[in-house]
């Protein structure tokens, strides 16, 4: 069985190549997946824009309207890190719709991945840190609302703390949020997840994987999870421009293998999202994001 992948060409909002946010990683990731034989036409699913009614489950109604109408106040645009014009607005709705579709495919097939998503700094009332809508929080609340899941686990291994996800889901007993991140990274003011692990600067493969191996059985013992959302941010890599950790490509591979192998062995569906990754060498960055899909393909 090929891996179910969700994608849309408009995930790429067409920023200048020297923009701080490496937007071209989205088409390059698809190229990398095709080159590796991982993006099979019969298992490639086109994302649809998330409707406002779903976005409002996680976000304040006026912020949802501002993004859809491209009228986000400048102060919030500055916190996001780019202006919210028509292409960014569409991209945010598509990436969120993509994670919802990937979650549904994961429930049906056991595992599925979105080639975007993991916008974990977007809070209830506004976006921040290159994140417009919080796709994982929206998808979690859609599944709960529809009764498609009752117990949801978020495993956020992006190098930055999942403050927006924690903000949106703090009062939601149906979702448990876990974030393992670099202690000294953005955001300066963290919002507590249900469980946070902060790592020291320079943490490398061995120490990282040891910590992860200890925590995974604790997470799976907490409840019978109906689905896991896995944010596989690659900004933990040693060559990442914004991360402060020191994982290698082998370390990324071992990390993804550990997470996916652990939950799939228990029969728990996994929805993978790519999360953060920042590098001026965008082909190398896209290859790092492709690791998630390589590992996930072995579990279909
Ligand atoms: Zn990040």
PDB file of C-alpha atoms and ligand atoms in Angstrom:
ATOM      1  CA  UNK A   1       0.000   0.000   0.000  1.00  0.00           C
ATOM      2  CA  UNK A   2       1.395   3.434  -0.897  1.00  0.00           C
ATOM      3  CA  UNK A   3       1.460   6.169   1.752  1.00  0.00           C
ATOM      4  CA  UNK A   4      -1.558   8.492   1.605  1.00  0.00           C
ATOM      5  CA  UNK A   5      -0.168  11.983   1.031  1.00  0.00           C
ATOM      6  CA  UNK A   6      -2.117  15.242   1.056  1.00  0.00           C
ATOM      7  CA  UNK A   7      -0.774  18.105  -1.022  1.00  0.00           C
ATOM      8  CA  UNK A   8      -1.719  21.239  -2.942  1.00  0.00           C
ATOM      9  CA  UNK A   9       0.428  23.316  -5.341  1.00  0.00           C
ATOM     10  CA  UNK A  10      -0.853  26.457  -3.585  1.00  0.00           C
ATOM     11  CA  UNK A  11       0.883  25.462  -0.339  1.00  0.00           C
ATOM     12  CA  UNK A  12       3.609  27.539  -1.985  1.00  0.00           C
ATOM     13  CA  UNK A  13       2.549  31.187  -1.646  1.00  0.00           C
ATOM     14  CA  UNK A  14       5.404  32.290  -3.911  1.00  0.00           C
ATOM     15  CA  UNK A  15       7.613  34.380  -1.600  1.00  0.00           C
ATOM     16  CA  UNK A  16      10.868  35.856  -2.873  1.00  0.00           C
ATOM     17  CA  UNK A  17      13.659  33.281  -2.665  1.00  0.00           C
ATOM     18  CA  UNK A  18      15.545  35.407  -0.116  1.00  0.00           C
ATOM     19  CA  UNK A  19      12.539  35.660   2.265  1.00  0.00           C
ATOM     20  CA  UNK A  20      13.204  34.515   5.832  1.00  0.00           C
ATOM     21  CA  UNK A  21      10.513  31.880   5.366  1.00  0.00           C
ATOM     22  CA  UNK A  22      11.742  29.287   2.802  1.00  0.00           C
ATOM     23  CA  UNK A  23       8.445  28.976   0.913  1.00  0.00           C
ATOM     24  CA  UNK A  24      10.003  27.033  -1.984  1.00  0.00           C
ATOM     25  CA  UNK A  25      10.472  24.043   0.302  1.00  0.00           C
ATOM     26  CA  UNK A  26       6.885  22.940  -0.470  1.00  0.00           C
ATOM     27  CA  UNK A  27       7.309  22.322  -4.226  1.00  0.00           C
ATOM     28  CA  UNK A  28      10.829  20.984  -3.591  1.00  0.00           C
ATOM     29  CA  UNK A  29       9.476  18.517  -1.017  1.00  0.00           C
ATOM     30  CA  UNK A  30       7.013  17.194  -3.618  1.00  0.00           C
ATOM     31  CA  UNK A  31       9.895  16.884  -6.102  1.00  0.00           C
ATOM     32  CA  UNK A  32      11.900  14.967  -3.509  1.00  0.00           C
ATOM     33  CA  UNK A  33       8.937  12.653  -2.790  1.00  0.00           C
ATOM     34  CA  UNK A  34       8.403  11.985  -6.504  1.00  0.00           C
ATOM     35  CA  UNK A  35      12.128  11.322  -7.026  1.00  0.00           C
ATOM     36  CA  UNK A  36      11.998   8.757  -4.202  1.00  0.00           C
ATOM     37  CA  UNK A  37       8.875   7.060  -5.597  1.00  0.00           C
ATOM     38  CA  UNK A  38       6.912   8.041  -2.460  1.00  0.00           C
ATOM     39  CA  UNK A  39       4.260  10.269  -4.083  1.00  0.00           C
ATOM     40  CA  UNK A  40       2.131   7.689  -5.883  1.00  0.00           C
ATOM     41  CA  UNK A  41      -0.631   9.213  -8.059  1.00  0.00           C
ATOM     42  CA  UNK A  42      -3.203   6.746  -6.665  1.00  0.00           C
ATOM     43  CA  UNK A  43      -2.436   7.868  -3.093  1.00  0.00           C
ATOM     44  CA  UNK A  44      -1.959  11.594  -3.687  1.00  0.00           C
ATOM     45  CA  UNK A  45      -4.872  13.618  -2.291  1.00  0.00           C
ATOM     46  CA  UNK A  46      -5.583  17.279  -3.054  1.00  0.00           C
ATOM     47  CA  UNK A  47      -6.286  19.473  -0.039  1.00  0.00           C
ATOM     48  CA  UNK A  48      -9.453  21.569   0.043  1.00  0.00           C
ATOM     49  CA  UNK A  49      -9.572  24.926   1.859  1.00  0.00           C
ATOM     50  CA  UNK A  50     -10.873  24.533   5.431  1.00  0.00           C
ATOM     51  CA  UNK A  51     -14.274  26.254   5.690  1.00  0.00           C
ATOM     52  CA  UNK A  52     -14.671  29.126   8.172  1.00  0.00           C
ATOM     53  CA  UNK A  53     -16.985  27.026  10.353  1.00  0.00           C
ATOM     54  CA  UNK A  54     -14.091  24.604  11.053  1.00  0.00           C
ATOM     55  CA  UNK A  55     -11.530  27.361  11.531  1.00  0.00           C
ATOM     56  CA  UNK A  56     -13.814  28.980  14.131  1.00  0.00           C
ATOM     57  CA  UNK A  57     -13.641  25.840  16.291  1.00  0.00           C
ATOM     58  CA  UNK A  58     -10.049  26.800  17.125  1.00  0.00           C
ATOM     59  CA  UNK A  59      -9.812  30.509  16.312  1.00  0.00           C
ATOM     60  CA  UNK A  60     -11.680  33.663  17.263  1.00  0.00           C
ATOM     61  CA  UNK A  61     -14.360  34.439  14.659  1.00  0.00           C
ATOM     62  CA  UNK A  62     -13.009  37.944  13.966  1.00  0.00           C
ATOM     63  CA  UNK A  63      -9.476  36.633  13.336  1.00  0.00           C
ATOM     64  CA  UNK A  64     -10.830  33.962  10.935  1.00  0.00           C
ATOM     65  CA  UNK A  65     -12.702  36.706   9.045  1.00  0.00           C
ATOM     66  CA  UNK A  66      -9.588  38.915   8.963  1.00  0.00           C
ATOM     67  CA  UNK A  67      -7.506  36.144   7.379  1.00  0.00           C
ATOM     68  CA  UNK A  68     -10.191  35.159   4.868  1.00  0.00           C
ATOM     69  CA  UNK A  69     -10.790  38.823   3.914  1.00  0.00           C
ATOM     70  CA  UNK A  70      -7.053  39.670   3.926  1.00  0.00           C
ATOM     71  CA  UNK A  71      -7.647  42.367   6.544  1.00  0.00           C
ATOM     72  CA  UNK A  72      -5.338  41.160   9.329  1.00  0.00           C
ATOM     73  CA  UNK A  73      -4.106  44.158  11.378  1.00  0.00           C
ATOM     74  CA  UNK A  74      -0.481  45.080  10.676  1.00  0.00           C
ATOM     75  CA  UNK A  75       0.537  44.429  14.264  1.00  0.00           C
ATOM     76  CA  UNK A  76      -0.556  40.793  13.941  1.00  0.00           C
ATOM     77  CA  UNK A  77       1.012  40.482  10.485  1.00  0.00           C
ATOM     78  CA  UNK A  78       4.299  41.571  12.038  1.00  0.00           C
ATOM     79  CA  UNK A  79       3.960  38.824  14.663  1.00  0.00           C
ATOM     80  CA  UNK A  80       3.179  36.290  11.928  1.00  0.00           C
ATOM     81  CA  UNK A  81       6.245  37.418   9.962  1.00  0.00           C
ATOM     82  CA  UNK A  82       4.611  38.193   6.622  1.00  0.00           C
ATOM     83  CA  UNK A  83       1.588  40.107   5.272  1.00  0.00           C
ATOM     84  CA  UNK A  84      -1.614  38.078   4.811  1.00  0.00           C
ATOM     85  CA  UNK A  85      -2.506  38.716   1.167  1.00  0.00           C
ATOM     86  CA  UNK A  86      -4.693  36.490  -1.037  1.00  0.00           C
ATOM     87  CA  UNK A  87      -2.012  33.810  -1.605  1.00  0.00           C
ATOM     88  CA  UNK A  88      -1.053  33.552   2.081  1.00  0.00           C
ATOM     89  CA  UNK A  89      -4.725  33.477   3.070  1.00  0.00           C
ATOM     90  CA  UNK A  90      -5.479  30.686   0.596  1.00  0.00           C
ATOM     91  CA  UNK A  91      -2.367  28.786   1.656  1.00  0.00           C
ATOM     92  CA  UNK A  92      -3.427  28.928   5.332  1.00  0.00           C
ATOM     93  CA  UNK A  93      -6.924  27.623   4.522  1.00  0.00           C
ATOM     94  CA  UNK A  94      -5.496  24.874   2.269  1.00  0.00           C
ATOM     95  CA  UNK A  95      -2.804  23.726   4.716  1.00  0.00           C
ATOM     96  CA  UNK A  96      -5.458  23.454   7.453  1.00  0.00           C
ATOM     97  CA  UNK A  97      -7.868  21.612   5.159  1.00  0.00           C
ATOM     98  CA  UNK A  98      -4.928  19.355   4.243  1.00  0.00           C
ATOM     99  CA  UNK A  99      -4.253  18.345   7.837  1.00  0.00           C
ATOM    100  CA  UNK A 100      -7.962  17.608   8.376  1.00  0.00           C
ATOM    101  CA  UNK A 101      -7.982  15.420   5.248  1.00  0.00           C
ATOM    102  CA  UNK A 102      -4.749  13.687   6.323  1.00  0.00           C
ATOM    103  CA  UNK A 103      -6.315  12.978   9.742  1.00  0.00           C
ATOM    104  CA  UNK A 104      -9.357  11.386   8.109  1.00  0.00           C
ATOM    105  CA  UNK A 105      -7.087   9.311   5.835  1.00  0.00           C
ATOM    106  CA  UNK A 106      -5.038   8.265   8.865  1.00  0.00           C
ATOM    107  CA  UNK A 107      -8.190   7.043  10.620  1.00  0.00           C
ATOM    108  CA  UNK A 108      -9.043   4.998   7.524  1.00  0.00           C
ATOM    109  CA  UNK A 109      -5.570   3.734   6.513  1.00  0.00           C
ATOM    110  CA  UNK A 110      -3.537   3.871   9.750  1.00  0.00           C
ATOM    111  CA  UNK A 111      -1.165   6.612   8.630  1.00  0.00           C
ATOM    112  CA  UNK A 112      -1.224   9.638   6.322  1.00  0.00           C
ATOM    113  CA  UNK A 113       0.894  12.771   5.955  1.00  0.00           C
ATOM    114  CA  UNK A 114       0.320  16.344   4.873  1.00  0.00           C
ATOM    115  CA  UNK A 115       3.114  18.047   2.897  1.00  0.00           C
ATOM    116  CA  UNK A 116       2.445  21.184   4.975  1.00  0.00           C
ATOM    117  CA  UNK A 117       1.015  21.851   8.443  1.00  0.00           C
ATOM    118  CA  UNK A 118       2.361  22.026  11.958  1.00  0.00           C
ATOM    119  CA  UNK A 119       1.581  25.756  12.287  1.00  0.00           C
ATOM    120  CA  UNK A 120       1.769  25.442  16.042  1.00  0.00           C
ATOM    121  CA  UNK A 121       2.399  29.085  17.015  1.00  0.00           C
ATOM    122  CA  UNK A 122      -1.031  30.249  15.821  1.00  0.00           C
ATOM    123  CA  UNK A 123      -3.099  30.963  18.934  1.00  0.00           C
ATOM    124  CA  UNK A 124      -6.860  31.285  19.354  1.00  0.00           C
ATOM    125  CA  UNK A 125      -6.983  35.033  18.750  1.00  0.00           C
ATOM    126  CA  UNK A 126      -4.161  35.482  16.227  1.00  0.00           C
ATOM    127  CA  UNK A 127      -1.311  34.026  14.213  1.00  0.00           C
ATOM    128  CA  UNK A 128       2.381  34.302  15.127  1.00  0.00           C
ATOM    129  CA  UNK A 129       5.810  32.902  14.227  1.00  0.00           C
ATOM    130  CA  UNK A 130       5.142  32.146  10.511  1.00  0.00           C
ATOM    131  CA  UNK A 131       1.844  30.466  11.494  1.00  0.00           C
ATOM    132  CA  UNK A 132      -1.544  31.790  10.336  1.00  0.00           C
ATOM    133  CA  UNK A 133      -4.027  29.059  11.311  1.00  0.00           C
ATOM    134  CA  UNK A 134      -3.218  26.225  13.717  1.00  0.00           C
ATOM    135  CA  UNK A 135      -3.995  23.253  11.474  1.00  0.00           C
ATOM    136  CA  UNK A 136      -3.468  20.553  14.132  1.00  0.00           C
ATOM    137  CA  UNK A 137      -5.710  22.330  16.657  1.00  0.00           C
ATOM    138  CA  UNK A 138      -8.418  22.872  14.027  1.00  0.00           C
ATOM    139  CA  UNK A 139      -8.215  19.241  12.854  1.00  0.00           C
ATOM    140  CA  UNK A 140      -8.348  17.945  16.452  1.00  0.00           C
ATOM    141  CA  UNK A 141     -11.450  20.000  17.207  1.00  0.00           C
ATOM    142  CA  UNK A 142     -13.142  18.961  13.936  1.00  0.00           C
ATOM    143  CA  UNK A 143     -12.593  15.265  14.763  1.00  0.00           C
ATOM    144  CA  UNK A 144     -13.933  15.758  18.306  1.00  0.00           C
ATOM    145  CA  UNK A 145     -16.892  17.786  17.040  1.00  0.00           C
ATOM    146  CA  UNK A 146     -17.842  15.093  14.538  1.00  0.00           C
ATOM    147  CA  UNK A 147     -17.334  12.260  17.030  1.00  0.00           C
ATOM    148  CA  UNK A 148     -14.616  10.761  14.797  1.00  0.00           C
ATOM    149  CA  UNK A 149     -12.249  10.708  17.817  1.00  0.00           C
ATOM    150  CA  UNK A 150     -12.558  11.121  21.591  1.00  0.00           C
ATOM    151  CA  UNK A 151      -8.937  10.933  22.776  1.00  0.00           C
ATOM    152  CA  UNK A 152      -6.351  12.772  20.720  1.00  0.00           C
ATOM    153  CA  UNK A 153      -2.607  13.031  21.347  1.00  0.00           C
ATOM    154  CA  UNK A 154      -0.426  15.774  19.862  1.00  0.00           C
ATOM    155  CA  UNK A 155       3.272  14.857  19.692  1.00  0.00           C
ATOM    156  CA  UNK A 156       5.055  18.063  18.729  1.00  0.00           C
ATOM    157  CA  UNK A 157       8.778  17.544  18.092  1.00  0.00           C
ATOM    158  CA  UNK A 158       9.393  20.800  16.202  1.00  0.00           C
ATOM    159  CA  UNK A 159      12.340  22.578  17.844  1.00  0.00           C
ATOM    160  CA  UNK A 160      10.043  25.428  18.929  1.00  0.00           C
ATOM    161  CA  UNK A 161       7.536  25.033  21.745  1.00  0.00           C
ATOM    162  CA  UNK A 162       3.929  24.434  20.668  1.00  0.00           C
ATOM    163  CA  UNK A 163       2.566  27.538  22.387  1.00  0.00           C
ATOM    164  CA  UNK A 164      -0.374  28.151  20.033  1.00  0.00           C
ATOM    165  CA  UNK A 165      -1.589  24.561  20.238  1.00  0.00           C
ATOM    166  CA  UNK A 166      -1.359  24.736  24.035  1.00  0.00           C
ATOM    167  CA  UNK A 167      -3.248  28.046  24.051  1.00  0.00           C
ATOM    168  CA  UNK A 168      -6.125  26.732  21.920  1.00  0.00           C
ATOM    169  CA  UNK A 169      -6.447  23.292  23.516  1.00  0.00           C
ATOM    170  CA  UNK A 170      -5.676  24.041  27.192  1.00  0.00           C
ATOM    171  CA  UNK A 171      -9.313  23.613  28.260  1.00  0.00           C
ATOM    172  CA  UNK A 172     -10.040  20.723  25.904  1.00  0.00           C
ATOM    173  CA  UNK A 173      -9.998  17.419  27.832  1.00  0.00           C
ATOM    174  CA  UNK A 174     -10.229  15.416  24.583  1.00  0.00           C
ATOM    175  CA  UNK A 175      -6.739  16.455  23.449  1.00  0.00           C
ATOM    176  CA  UNK A 176      -3.418  15.936  25.258  1.00  0.00           C
ATOM    177  CA  UNK A 177      -0.640  18.227  24.044  1.00  0.00           C
ATOM    178  CA  UNK A 178       3.014  17.183  24.299  1.00  0.00           C
ATOM    179  CA  UNK A 179       5.888  19.383  23.135  1.00  0.00           C
ATOM    180  CA  UNK A 180       9.610  18.573  23.206  1.00  0.00           C
ATOM    181  CA  UNK A 181      11.643  21.578  22.109  1.00  0.00           C
ATOM    182  CA  UNK A 182      14.742  23.688  22.576  1.00  0.00           C
ATOM    183  CA  UNK A 183      14.511  25.544  25.871  1.00  0.00           C
ATOM    184  CA  UNK A 184      16.065  28.792  24.602  1.00  0.00           C
ATOM    185  CA  UNK A 185      14.196  28.916  21.286  1.00  0.00           C
ATOM    186  CA  UNK A 186      11.237  31.043  20.223  1.00  0.00           C
ATOM    187  CA  UNK A 187       8.710  31.660  21.730  1.00  0.00           C
ATOM    188  CA  UNK A 188      10.360  33.540  24.591  1.00  0.00           C
ATOM    189  CA  UNK A 189       7.141  33.274  26.599  1.00  0.00           C
ATOM    190  CA  UNK A 190       5.996  29.656  26.435  1.00  0.00           C
ATOM    191  CA  UNK A 191       2.375  28.612  27.038  1.00  0.00           C
ATOM    192  CA  UNK A 192       2.300  25.364  29.009  1.00  0.00           C
ATOM    193  CA  UNK A 193       1.312  22.222  27.098  1.00  0.00           C
ATOM    194  CA  UNK A 194      -0.137  19.280  29.018  1.00  0.00           C
ATOM    195  CA  UNK A 195       3.468  18.018  29.000  1.00  0.00           C
ATOM    196  CA  UNK A 196       6.568  19.970  28.003  1.00  0.00           C
ATOM    197  CA  UNK A 197      10.166  18.809  27.771  1.00  0.00           C
ATOM    198  CA  UNK A 198      12.739  21.552  27.243  1.00  0.00           C
ATOM    199  CA  UNK A 199      16.132  20.545  25.846  1.00  0.00           C
ATOM    200  CA  UNK A 200      19.465  22.334  26.245  1.00  0.00           C
ATOM    201  CA  UNK A 201      21.213  24.032  23.306  1.00  0.00           C
ATOM    202  CA  UNK A 202      23.320  21.636  21.273  1.00  0.00           C
ATOM    203  CA  UNK A 203      21.416  18.475  22.217  1.00  0.00           C
ATOM    204  CA  UNK A 204      22.496  15.811  19.714  1.00  0.00           C
ATOM    205  CA  UNK A 205      21.140  12.514  18.404  1.00  0.00           C
ATOM    206  CA  UNK A 206      21.977  10.234  21.336  1.00  0.00           C
ATOM    207  CA  UNK A 207      20.639  12.419  24.165  1.00  0.00           C
ATOM    208  CA  UNK A 208      17.575  13.437  22.123  1.00  0.00           C
ATOM    209  CA  UNK A 209      16.639   9.861  21.227  1.00  0.00           C
ATOM    210  CA  UNK A 210      17.211   8.635  24.797  1.00  0.00           C
ATOM    211  CA  UNK A 211      14.766  11.243  26.106  1.00  0.00           C
ATOM    212  CA  UNK A 212      12.206  10.413  23.436  1.00  0.00           C
ATOM    213  CA  UNK A 213      12.463   6.663  24.095  1.00  0.00           C
ATOM    214  CA  UNK A 214      11.624   7.289  27.761  1.00  0.00           C
ATOM    215  CA  UNK A 215       8.642   9.536  27.113  1.00  0.00           C
ATOM    216  CA  UNK A 216       6.805   7.585  24.372  1.00  0.00           C
ATOM    217  CA  UNK A 217       5.673   4.686  26.615  1.00  0.00           C
ATOM    218  CA  UNK A 218       4.502   7.247  29.198  1.00  0.00           C
ATOM    219  CA  UNK A 219       2.404   9.000  26.558  1.00  0.00           C
ATOM    220  CA  UNK A 220       0.819   5.810  25.246  1.00  0.00           C
ATOM    221  CA  UNK A 221       0.043   4.653  28.814  1.00  0.00           C
ATOM    222  CA  UNK A 222      -2.043   7.794  29.522  1.00  0.00           C
ATOM    223  CA  UNK A 223      -5.059   6.821  27.401  1.00  0.00           C
ATOM    224  CA  UNK A 224      -6.213   4.726  24.510  1.00  0.00           C
ATOM    225  CA  UNK A 225      -5.520   7.332  21.827  1.00  0.00           C
ATOM    226  CA  UNK A 226      -7.793   7.384  18.796  1.00  0.00           C
ATOM    227  CA  UNK A 227      -5.216   9.296  16.739  1.00  0.00           C
ATOM    228  CA  UNK A 228      -1.808  10.923  17.117  1.00  0.00           C
ATOM    229  CA  UNK A 229      -0.928  14.178  15.370  1.00  0.00           C
ATOM    230  CA  UNK A 230       2.831  14.108  14.830  1.00  0.00           C
ATOM    231  CA  UNK A 231       4.601  17.423  14.137  1.00  0.00           C
ATOM    232  CA  UNK A 232       7.889  16.252  12.615  1.00  0.00           C
ATOM    233  CA  UNK A 233       9.573  19.665  12.392  1.00  0.00           C
ATOM    234  CA  UNK A 234      13.114  19.315  11.057  1.00  0.00           C
ATOM    235  CA  UNK A 235      14.396  22.496  12.694  1.00  0.00           C
ATOM    236  CA  UNK A 236      16.032  20.252  15.332  1.00  0.00           C
ATOM    237  CA  UNK A 237      18.715  19.616  12.669  1.00  0.00           C
ATOM    238  CA  UNK A 238      22.280  20.804  13.364  1.00  0.00           C
ATOM    239  CA  UNK A 239      22.329  22.889  10.168  1.00  0.00           C
ATOM    240  CA  UNK A 240      18.982  24.587  10.765  1.00  0.00           C
ATOM    241  CA  UNK A 241      19.190  28.364  10.746  1.00  0.00           C
ATOM    242  CA  UNK A 242      16.775  28.857  13.665  1.00  0.00           C
ATOM    243  CA  UNK A 243      17.080  25.667  15.722  1.00  0.00           C
ATOM    244  CA  UNK A 244      19.675  25.382  18.472  1.00  0.00           C
ATOM    245  CA  UNK A 245      19.848  21.590  18.624  1.00  0.00           C
ATOM    246  CA  UNK A 246      22.239  19.315  16.769  1.00  0.00           C
ATOM    247  CA  UNK A 247      20.447  16.345  15.222  1.00  0.00           C
ATOM    248  CA  UNK A 248      21.846  14.709  12.088  1.00  0.00           C
ATOM    249  CA  UNK A 249      19.847  13.280   9.167  1.00  0.00           C
ATOM    250  CA  UNK A 250      20.300   9.833  10.742  1.00  0.00           C
ATOM    251  CA  UNK A 251      18.989  11.273  14.007  1.00  0.00           C
ATOM    252  CA  UNK A 252      15.898  12.653  12.242  1.00  0.00           C
ATOM    253  CA  UNK A 253      15.310   9.271  10.647  1.00  0.00           C
ATOM    254  CA  UNK A 254      15.671   7.476  13.986  1.00  0.00           C
ATOM    255  CA  UNK A 255      13.341   9.993  15.660  1.00  0.00           C
ATOM    256  CA  UNK A 256      10.576   9.544  13.085  1.00  0.00           C
ATOM    257  CA  UNK A 257      11.047   5.771  13.163  1.00  0.00           C
ATOM    258  CA  UNK A 258      10.779   5.772  16.963  1.00  0.00           C
ATOM    259  CA  UNK A 259       7.558   7.828  17.059  1.00  0.00           C
ATOM    260  CA  UNK A 260       5.792   6.172  14.140  1.00  0.00           C
ATOM    261  CA  UNK A 261       6.957   2.661  15.044  1.00  0.00           C
ATOM    262  CA  UNK A 262       5.838   3.091  18.644  1.00  0.00           C
ATOM    263  CA  UNK A 263       2.274   4.176  17.906  1.00  0.00           C
ATOM    264  CA  UNK A 264       1.751   1.958  14.849  1.00  0.00           C
ATOM    265  CA  UNK A 265       2.808  -1.095  16.917  1.00  0.00           C
ATOM    266  CA  UNK A 266      -0.105  -0.199  19.203  1.00  0.00           C
ATOM    267  CA  UNK A 267      -2.460   0.144  16.226  1.00  0.00           C
ATOM    268  CA  UNK A 268      -2.917   3.894  16.761  1.00  0.00           C
ATOM    269  CA  UNK A 269      -3.480   5.998  13.610  1.00  0.00           C
ATOM    270  CA  UNK A 270      -0.907   8.725  12.921  1.00  0.00           C
ATOM    271  CA  UNK A 271      -1.397  11.978  11.032  1.00  0.00           C
ATOM    272  CA  UNK A 272       2.013  13.436  10.135  1.00  0.00           C
ATOM    273  CA  UNK A 273       2.605  17.131   9.446  1.00  0.00           C
ATOM    274  CA  UNK A 274       5.942  18.595   8.392  1.00  0.00           C
ATOM    275  CA  UNK A 275       6.366  21.468  10.867  1.00  0.00           C
ATOM    276  CA  UNK A 276       9.284  23.882  10.761  1.00  0.00           C
ATOM    277  CA  UNK A 277      12.567  23.788   8.913  1.00  0.00           C
ATOM    278  CA  UNK A 278      14.713  26.777   7.986  1.00  0.00           C
ATOM    279  CA  UNK A 279      17.745  26.709   5.770  1.00  0.00           C
ATOM    280  CA  UNK A 280      19.094  28.701   2.869  1.00  0.00           C
ATOM    281  CA  UNK A 281      19.943  25.357   1.221  1.00  0.00           C
ATOM    282  CA  UNK A 282      16.301  24.616   0.401  1.00  0.00           C
ATOM    283  CA  UNK A 283      16.891  21.329  -1.505  1.00  0.00           C
ATOM    284  CA  UNK A 284      18.721  19.964   1.565  1.00  0.00           C
ATOM    285  CA  UNK A 285      15.849  21.209   3.725  1.00  0.00           C
ATOM    286  CA  UNK A 286      13.256  19.526   1.484  1.00  0.00           C
ATOM    287  CA  UNK A 287      15.252  16.278   1.715  1.00  0.00           C
ATOM    288  CA  UNK A 288      15.077  16.529   5.530  1.00  0.00           C
ATOM    289  CA  UNK A 289      11.292  16.903   5.377  1.00  0.00           C
ATOM    290  CA  UNK A 290      11.141  13.893   3.020  1.00  0.00           C
ATOM    291  CA  UNK A 291      12.475  11.665   5.829  1.00  0.00           C
ATOM    292  CA  UNK A 292       9.050  11.680   7.539  1.00  0.00           C
ATOM    293  CA  UNK A 293       7.452  10.351   4.346  1.00  0.00           C
ATOM    294  CA  UNK A 294      10.183   7.731   3.847  1.00  0.00           C
ATOM    295  CA  UNK A 295       9.659   6.392   7.359  1.00  0.00           C
ATOM    296  CA  UNK A 296       5.846   6.614   7.187  1.00  0.00           C
ATOM    297  CA  UNK A 297       5.833   4.697   3.878  1.00  0.00           C
ATOM    298  CA  UNK A 298       7.177   1.638   5.697  1.00  0.00           C
ATOM    299  CA  UNK A 299       4.088   1.599   7.956  1.00  0.00           C
ATOM    300  CA  UNK A 300       1.279   1.556   5.393  1.00  0.00           C
TER     301      UNK A 300
HETATM  302 ZN1  LIG B   1       9.848  25.348  14.538  1.00  0.00          ZN
END
